XYZ file of N, CA and C in Angstrom:
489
model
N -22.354 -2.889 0.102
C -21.150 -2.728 0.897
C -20.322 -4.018 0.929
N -21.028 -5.184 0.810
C -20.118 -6.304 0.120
C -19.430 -6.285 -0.002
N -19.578 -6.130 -1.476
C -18.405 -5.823 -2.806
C -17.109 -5.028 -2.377
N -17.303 -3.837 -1.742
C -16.790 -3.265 -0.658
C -15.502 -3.827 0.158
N -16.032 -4.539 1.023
C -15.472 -5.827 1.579
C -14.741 -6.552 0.942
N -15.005 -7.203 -0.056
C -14.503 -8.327 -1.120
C -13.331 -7.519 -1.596
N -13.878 -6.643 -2.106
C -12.704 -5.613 -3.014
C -11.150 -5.289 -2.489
N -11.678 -4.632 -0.692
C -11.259 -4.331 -0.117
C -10.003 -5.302 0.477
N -10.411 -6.568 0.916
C -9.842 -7.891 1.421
C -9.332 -8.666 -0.291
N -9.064 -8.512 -1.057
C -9.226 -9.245 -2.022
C -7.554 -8.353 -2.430
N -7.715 -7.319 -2.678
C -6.783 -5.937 -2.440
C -5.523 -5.925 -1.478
N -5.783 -6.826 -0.295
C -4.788 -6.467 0.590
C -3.948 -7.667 0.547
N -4.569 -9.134 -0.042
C -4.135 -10.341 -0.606
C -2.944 -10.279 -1.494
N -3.828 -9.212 -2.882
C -3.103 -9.020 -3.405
C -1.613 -7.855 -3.644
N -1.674 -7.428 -2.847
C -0.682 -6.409 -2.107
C 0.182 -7.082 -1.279
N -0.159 -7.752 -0.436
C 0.696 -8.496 0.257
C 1.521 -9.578 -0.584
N 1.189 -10.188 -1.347
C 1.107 -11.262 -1.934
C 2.808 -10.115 -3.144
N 2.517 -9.642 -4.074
C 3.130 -8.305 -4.519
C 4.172 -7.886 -3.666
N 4.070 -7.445 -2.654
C 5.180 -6.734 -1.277
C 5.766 -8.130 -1.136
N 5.282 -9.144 -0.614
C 6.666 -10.375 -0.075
C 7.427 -11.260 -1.011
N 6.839 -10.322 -2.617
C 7.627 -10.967 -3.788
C 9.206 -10.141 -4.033
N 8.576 -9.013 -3.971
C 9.429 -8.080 -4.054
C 10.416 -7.970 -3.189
N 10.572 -8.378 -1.936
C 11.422 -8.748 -0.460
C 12.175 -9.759 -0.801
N 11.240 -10.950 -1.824
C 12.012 -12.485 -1.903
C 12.752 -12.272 -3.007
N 13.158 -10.597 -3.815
C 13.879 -10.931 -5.173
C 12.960 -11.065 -5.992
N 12.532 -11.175 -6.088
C 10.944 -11.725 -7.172
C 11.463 -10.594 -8.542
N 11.756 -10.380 -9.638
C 11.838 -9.144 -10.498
C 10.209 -8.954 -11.270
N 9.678 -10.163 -11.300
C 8.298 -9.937 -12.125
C 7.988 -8.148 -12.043
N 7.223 -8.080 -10.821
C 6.221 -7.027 -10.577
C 7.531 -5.433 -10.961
N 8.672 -6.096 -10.625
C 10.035 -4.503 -11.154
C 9.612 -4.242 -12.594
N 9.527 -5.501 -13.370
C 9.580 -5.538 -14.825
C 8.664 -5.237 -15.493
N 7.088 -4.945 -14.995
C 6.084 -4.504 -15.238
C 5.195 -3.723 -14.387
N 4.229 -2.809 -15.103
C 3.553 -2.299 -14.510
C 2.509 -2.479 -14.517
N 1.759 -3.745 -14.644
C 0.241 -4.270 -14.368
C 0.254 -4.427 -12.931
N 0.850 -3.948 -11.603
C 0.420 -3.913 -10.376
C 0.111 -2.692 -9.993
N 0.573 -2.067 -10.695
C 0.050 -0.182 -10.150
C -1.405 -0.539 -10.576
N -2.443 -1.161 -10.701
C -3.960 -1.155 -10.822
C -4.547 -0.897 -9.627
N -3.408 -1.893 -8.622
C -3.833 -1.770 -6.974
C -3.827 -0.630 -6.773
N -2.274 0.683 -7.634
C -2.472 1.781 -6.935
C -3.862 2.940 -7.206
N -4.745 2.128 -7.994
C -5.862 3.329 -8.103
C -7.134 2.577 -7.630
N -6.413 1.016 -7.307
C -7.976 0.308 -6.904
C -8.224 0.555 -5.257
N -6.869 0.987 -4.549
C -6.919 1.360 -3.413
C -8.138 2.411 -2.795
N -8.148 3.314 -3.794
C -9.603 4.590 -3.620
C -10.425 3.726 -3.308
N -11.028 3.028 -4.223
C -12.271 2.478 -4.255
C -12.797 2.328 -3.171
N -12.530 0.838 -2.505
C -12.767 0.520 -0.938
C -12.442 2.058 0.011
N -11.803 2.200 0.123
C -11.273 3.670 0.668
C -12.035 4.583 0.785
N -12.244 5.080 -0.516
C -13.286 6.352 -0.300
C -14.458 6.074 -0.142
N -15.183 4.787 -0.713
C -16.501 4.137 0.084
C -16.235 4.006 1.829
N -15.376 3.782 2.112
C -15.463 3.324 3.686
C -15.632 5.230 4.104
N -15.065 6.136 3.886
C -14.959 7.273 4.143
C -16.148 7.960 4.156
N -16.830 7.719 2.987
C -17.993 8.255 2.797
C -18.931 7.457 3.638
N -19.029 5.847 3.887
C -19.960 5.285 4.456
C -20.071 5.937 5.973
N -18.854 6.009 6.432
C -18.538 6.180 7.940
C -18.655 7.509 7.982
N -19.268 8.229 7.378
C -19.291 10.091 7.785
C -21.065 9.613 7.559
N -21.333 9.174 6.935
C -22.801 9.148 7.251
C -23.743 9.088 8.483
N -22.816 7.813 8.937
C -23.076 7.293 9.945
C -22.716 8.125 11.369
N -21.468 9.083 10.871
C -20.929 9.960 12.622
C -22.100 10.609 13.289
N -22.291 10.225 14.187
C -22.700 11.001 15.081
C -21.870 12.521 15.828
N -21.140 12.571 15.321
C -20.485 13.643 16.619
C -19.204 14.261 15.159
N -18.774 15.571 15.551
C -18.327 16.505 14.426
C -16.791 16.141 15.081
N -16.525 15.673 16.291
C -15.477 15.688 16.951
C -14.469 14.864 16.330
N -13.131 14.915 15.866
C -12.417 14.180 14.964
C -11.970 12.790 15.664
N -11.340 13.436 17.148
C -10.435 12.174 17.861
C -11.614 11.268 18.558
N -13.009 11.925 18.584
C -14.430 10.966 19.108
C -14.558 10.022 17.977
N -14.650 10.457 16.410
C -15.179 9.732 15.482
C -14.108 8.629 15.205
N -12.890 8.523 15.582
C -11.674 7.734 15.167
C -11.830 6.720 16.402
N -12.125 6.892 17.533
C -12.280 6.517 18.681
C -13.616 5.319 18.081
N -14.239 6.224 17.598
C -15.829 5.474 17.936
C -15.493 4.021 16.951
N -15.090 4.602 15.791
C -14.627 3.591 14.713
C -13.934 2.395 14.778
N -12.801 2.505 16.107
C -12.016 1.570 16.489
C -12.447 0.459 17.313
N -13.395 1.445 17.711
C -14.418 0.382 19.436
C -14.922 -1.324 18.324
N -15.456 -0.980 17.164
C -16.090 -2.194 17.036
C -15.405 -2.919 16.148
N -13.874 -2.674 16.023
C -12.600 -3.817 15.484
C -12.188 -4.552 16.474
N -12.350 -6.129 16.605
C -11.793 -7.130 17.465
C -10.156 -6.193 17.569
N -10.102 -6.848 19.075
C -8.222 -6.412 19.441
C -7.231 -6.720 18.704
N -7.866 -8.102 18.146
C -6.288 -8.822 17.331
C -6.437 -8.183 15.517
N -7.761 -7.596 15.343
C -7.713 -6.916 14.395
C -7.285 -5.652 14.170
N -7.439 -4.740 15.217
C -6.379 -3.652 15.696
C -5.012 -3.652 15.699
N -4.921 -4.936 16.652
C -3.492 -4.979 16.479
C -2.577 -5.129 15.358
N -3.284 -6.284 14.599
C -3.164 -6.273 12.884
C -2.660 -4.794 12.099
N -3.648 -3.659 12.197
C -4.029 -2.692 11.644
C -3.232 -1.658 12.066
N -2.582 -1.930 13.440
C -1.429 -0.766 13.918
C 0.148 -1.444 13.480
N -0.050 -2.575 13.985
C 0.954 -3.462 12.929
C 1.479 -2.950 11.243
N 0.338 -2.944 10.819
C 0.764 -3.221 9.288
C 0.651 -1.199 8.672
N 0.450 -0.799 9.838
C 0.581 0.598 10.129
C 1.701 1.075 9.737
N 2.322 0.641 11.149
C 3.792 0.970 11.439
C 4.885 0.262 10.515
N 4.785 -0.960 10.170
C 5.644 -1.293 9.233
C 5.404 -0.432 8.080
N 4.446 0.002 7.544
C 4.496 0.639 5.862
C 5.331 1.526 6.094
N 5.183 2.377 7.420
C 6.289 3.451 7.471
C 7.482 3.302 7.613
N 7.618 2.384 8.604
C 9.519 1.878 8.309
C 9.890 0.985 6.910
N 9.020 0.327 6.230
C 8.849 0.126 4.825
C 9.165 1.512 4.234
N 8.045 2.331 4.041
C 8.452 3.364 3.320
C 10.134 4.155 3.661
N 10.007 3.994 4.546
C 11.828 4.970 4.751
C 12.589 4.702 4.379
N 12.710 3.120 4.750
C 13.633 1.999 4.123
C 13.851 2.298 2.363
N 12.891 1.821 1.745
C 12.656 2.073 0.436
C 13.385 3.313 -0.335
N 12.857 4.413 0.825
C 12.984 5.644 0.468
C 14.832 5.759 0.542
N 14.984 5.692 1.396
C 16.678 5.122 1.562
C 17.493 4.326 0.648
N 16.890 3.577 0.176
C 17.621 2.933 -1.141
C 17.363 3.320 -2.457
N 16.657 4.626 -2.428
C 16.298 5.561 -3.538
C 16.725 6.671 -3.678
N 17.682 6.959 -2.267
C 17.528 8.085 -2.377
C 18.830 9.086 -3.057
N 19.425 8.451 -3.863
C 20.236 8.912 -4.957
C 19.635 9.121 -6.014
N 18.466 8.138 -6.538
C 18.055 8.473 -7.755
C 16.737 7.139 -8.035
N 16.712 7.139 -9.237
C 15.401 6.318 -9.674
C 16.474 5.491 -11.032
N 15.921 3.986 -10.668
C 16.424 3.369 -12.073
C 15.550 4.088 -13.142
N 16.247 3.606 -14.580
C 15.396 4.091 -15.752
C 16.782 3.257 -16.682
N 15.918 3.033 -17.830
C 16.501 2.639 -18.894
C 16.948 4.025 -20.129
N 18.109 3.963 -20.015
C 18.539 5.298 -21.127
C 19.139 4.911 -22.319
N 18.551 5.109 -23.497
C 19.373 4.484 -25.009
C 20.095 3.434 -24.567
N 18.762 2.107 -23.614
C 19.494 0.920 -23.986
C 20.272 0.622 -22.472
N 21.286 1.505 -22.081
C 21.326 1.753 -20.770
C 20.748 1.334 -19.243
N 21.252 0.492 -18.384
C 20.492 0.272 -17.069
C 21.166 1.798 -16.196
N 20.568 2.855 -15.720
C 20.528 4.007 -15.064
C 20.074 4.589 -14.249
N 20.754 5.248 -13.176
C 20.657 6.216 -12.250
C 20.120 7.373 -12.707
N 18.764 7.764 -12.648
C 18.873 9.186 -12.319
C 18.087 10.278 -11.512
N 18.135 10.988 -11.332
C 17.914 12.136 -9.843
C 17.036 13.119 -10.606
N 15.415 12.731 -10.662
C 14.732 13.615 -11.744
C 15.310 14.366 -13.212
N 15.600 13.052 -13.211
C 16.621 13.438 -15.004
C 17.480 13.863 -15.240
N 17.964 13.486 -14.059
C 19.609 13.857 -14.427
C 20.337 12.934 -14.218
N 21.501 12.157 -15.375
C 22.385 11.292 -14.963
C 22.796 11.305 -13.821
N 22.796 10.064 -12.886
C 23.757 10.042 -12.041
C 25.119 9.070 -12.305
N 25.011 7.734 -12.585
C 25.730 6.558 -12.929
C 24.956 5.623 -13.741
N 26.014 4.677 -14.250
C 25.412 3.349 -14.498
C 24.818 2.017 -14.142
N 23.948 1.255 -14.091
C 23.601 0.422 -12.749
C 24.043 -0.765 -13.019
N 24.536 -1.963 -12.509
C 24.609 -2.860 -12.941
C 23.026 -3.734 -13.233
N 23.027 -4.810 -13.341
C 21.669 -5.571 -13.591
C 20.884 -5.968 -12.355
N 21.660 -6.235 -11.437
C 21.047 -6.529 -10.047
C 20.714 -5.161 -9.424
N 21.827 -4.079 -9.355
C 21.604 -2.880 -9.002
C 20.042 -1.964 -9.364
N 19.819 -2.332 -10.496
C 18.994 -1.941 -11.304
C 17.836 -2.663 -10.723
N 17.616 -3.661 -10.903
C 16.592 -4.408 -10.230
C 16.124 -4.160 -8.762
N 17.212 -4.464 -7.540
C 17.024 -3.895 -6.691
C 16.381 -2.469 -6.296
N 16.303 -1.486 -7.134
C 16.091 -0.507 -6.829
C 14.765 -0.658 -7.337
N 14.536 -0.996 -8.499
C 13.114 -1.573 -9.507
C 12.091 -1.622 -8.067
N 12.338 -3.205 -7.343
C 11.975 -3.527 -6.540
C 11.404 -2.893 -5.364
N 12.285 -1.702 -4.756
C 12.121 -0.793 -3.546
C 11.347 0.161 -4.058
N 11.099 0.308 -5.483
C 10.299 1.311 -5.718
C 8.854 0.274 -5.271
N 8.571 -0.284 -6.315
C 7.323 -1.523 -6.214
C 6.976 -1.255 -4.630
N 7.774 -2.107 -3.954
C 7.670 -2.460 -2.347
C 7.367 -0.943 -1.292
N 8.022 0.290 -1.476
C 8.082 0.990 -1.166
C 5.669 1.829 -1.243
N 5.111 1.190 -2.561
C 4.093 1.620 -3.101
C 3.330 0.167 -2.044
N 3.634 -0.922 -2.711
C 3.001 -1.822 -1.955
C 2.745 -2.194 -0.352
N 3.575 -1.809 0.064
C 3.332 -1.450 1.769
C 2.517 -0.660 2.235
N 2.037 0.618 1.668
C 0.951 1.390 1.751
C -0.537 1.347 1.195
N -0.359 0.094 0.018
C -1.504 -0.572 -0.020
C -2.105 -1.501 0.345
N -0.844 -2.340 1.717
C -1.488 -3.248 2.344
C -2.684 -2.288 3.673
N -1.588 -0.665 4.005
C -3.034 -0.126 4.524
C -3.886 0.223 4.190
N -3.826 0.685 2.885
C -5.314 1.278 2.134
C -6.617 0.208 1.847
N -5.955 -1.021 1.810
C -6.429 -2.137 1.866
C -7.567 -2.660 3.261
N -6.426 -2.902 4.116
C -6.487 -3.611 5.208
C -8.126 -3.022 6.070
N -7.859 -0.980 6.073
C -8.273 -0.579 6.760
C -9.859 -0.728 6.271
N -10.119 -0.475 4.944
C -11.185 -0.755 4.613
C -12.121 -2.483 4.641
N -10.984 -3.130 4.590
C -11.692 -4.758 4.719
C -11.992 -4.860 6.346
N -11.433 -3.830 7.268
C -11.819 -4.277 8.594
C -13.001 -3.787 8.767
N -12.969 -2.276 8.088
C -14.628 -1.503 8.435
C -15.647 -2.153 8.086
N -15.627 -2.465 6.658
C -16.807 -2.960 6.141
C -16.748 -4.771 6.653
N -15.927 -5.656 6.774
C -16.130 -6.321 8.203
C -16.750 -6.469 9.637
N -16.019 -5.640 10.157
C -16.640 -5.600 11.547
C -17.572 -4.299 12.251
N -17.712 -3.442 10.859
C -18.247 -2.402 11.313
C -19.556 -1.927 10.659
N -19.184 -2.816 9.872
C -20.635 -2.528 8.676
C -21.292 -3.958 8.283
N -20.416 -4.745 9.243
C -20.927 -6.367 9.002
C -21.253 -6.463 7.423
N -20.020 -5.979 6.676
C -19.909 -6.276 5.294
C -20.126 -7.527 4.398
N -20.127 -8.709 5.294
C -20.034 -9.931 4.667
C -21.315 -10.873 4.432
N -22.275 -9.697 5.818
C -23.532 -10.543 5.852
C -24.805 -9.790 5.284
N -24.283 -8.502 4.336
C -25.717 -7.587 3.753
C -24.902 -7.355 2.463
């Protein structure tokens, strides 16, 4: 369950790290797609914490087992965790809002707008980028929770760091 841990916290580094590039202008991570790795390394930690923690329930009750789970996260780690909660979602809207005409794409050469394949306009270079970006950022905000939530379990709940 370690590894777990490591993976998990190692994941949300790098997500974060990814998300406040993309905020600062950064085009790297627009211009490539060697960061979507996070988007399938997210399961990992994830569905281990899921599976670990159904082992362990005592009780079939949904809002008991979410309850029970929370009791042994320090407060300021909670708070963290409702924090970085709530921002992915006003992250995500945001994002979603500056997308929501269309998706850049490159067409014969072309910087482009389009609305599941359909022309919309032409983008300029920043335009283009910007949107690059909100896509990235829009993915990366939701892997600082897919992240986060699992480095706290196997942390403070599975004392991940010391077995």
């Amino acid at each position: 369950m370690r590894a777990l841990f490591y993976l998990a916290a190692s994941g949300f580094v790098a997500a974060l790290i990814v998300h406040l590039l993309t905020i600062l202008g950064v085009n790297y991570f627009a211009e490539n797609n060697a960061t979507f790795v996070l988007h399938f390394l997210i399961f990992i930690p994830f569905i281990g914490m899921l599976i670990h923690s159904r082992k362990g329930a005592l009780t079939s009750n949904k809002k008991a087992y979410f309850k029970d789970l929370l009791k042994g996260i320090p407060k300021p780690a909670r708070a963290l965790a409702i924090g970085v909660f709530v921002y992915a979602g006003i992250n995500f809207m945001y994002s979603i809002t500056l997308l929501s005409e269309g998706s850049p794409a490159i067409q014969d050469g072309n910087l482009v707008l389009l609305d599941h394949g359909r022309y919309v306009r032409e983008l300029s270079e920043a335009e283009f980028f910007e949107l690059k970006r909100a896509g990235v950022r829009a993915f990366s905000g939701h892997w600082l929770v897919f992240f986060l939530i699992p480095a706290l379990y196997f942390r403070y709940l599975n004392n991940g760091t010391k077995g």
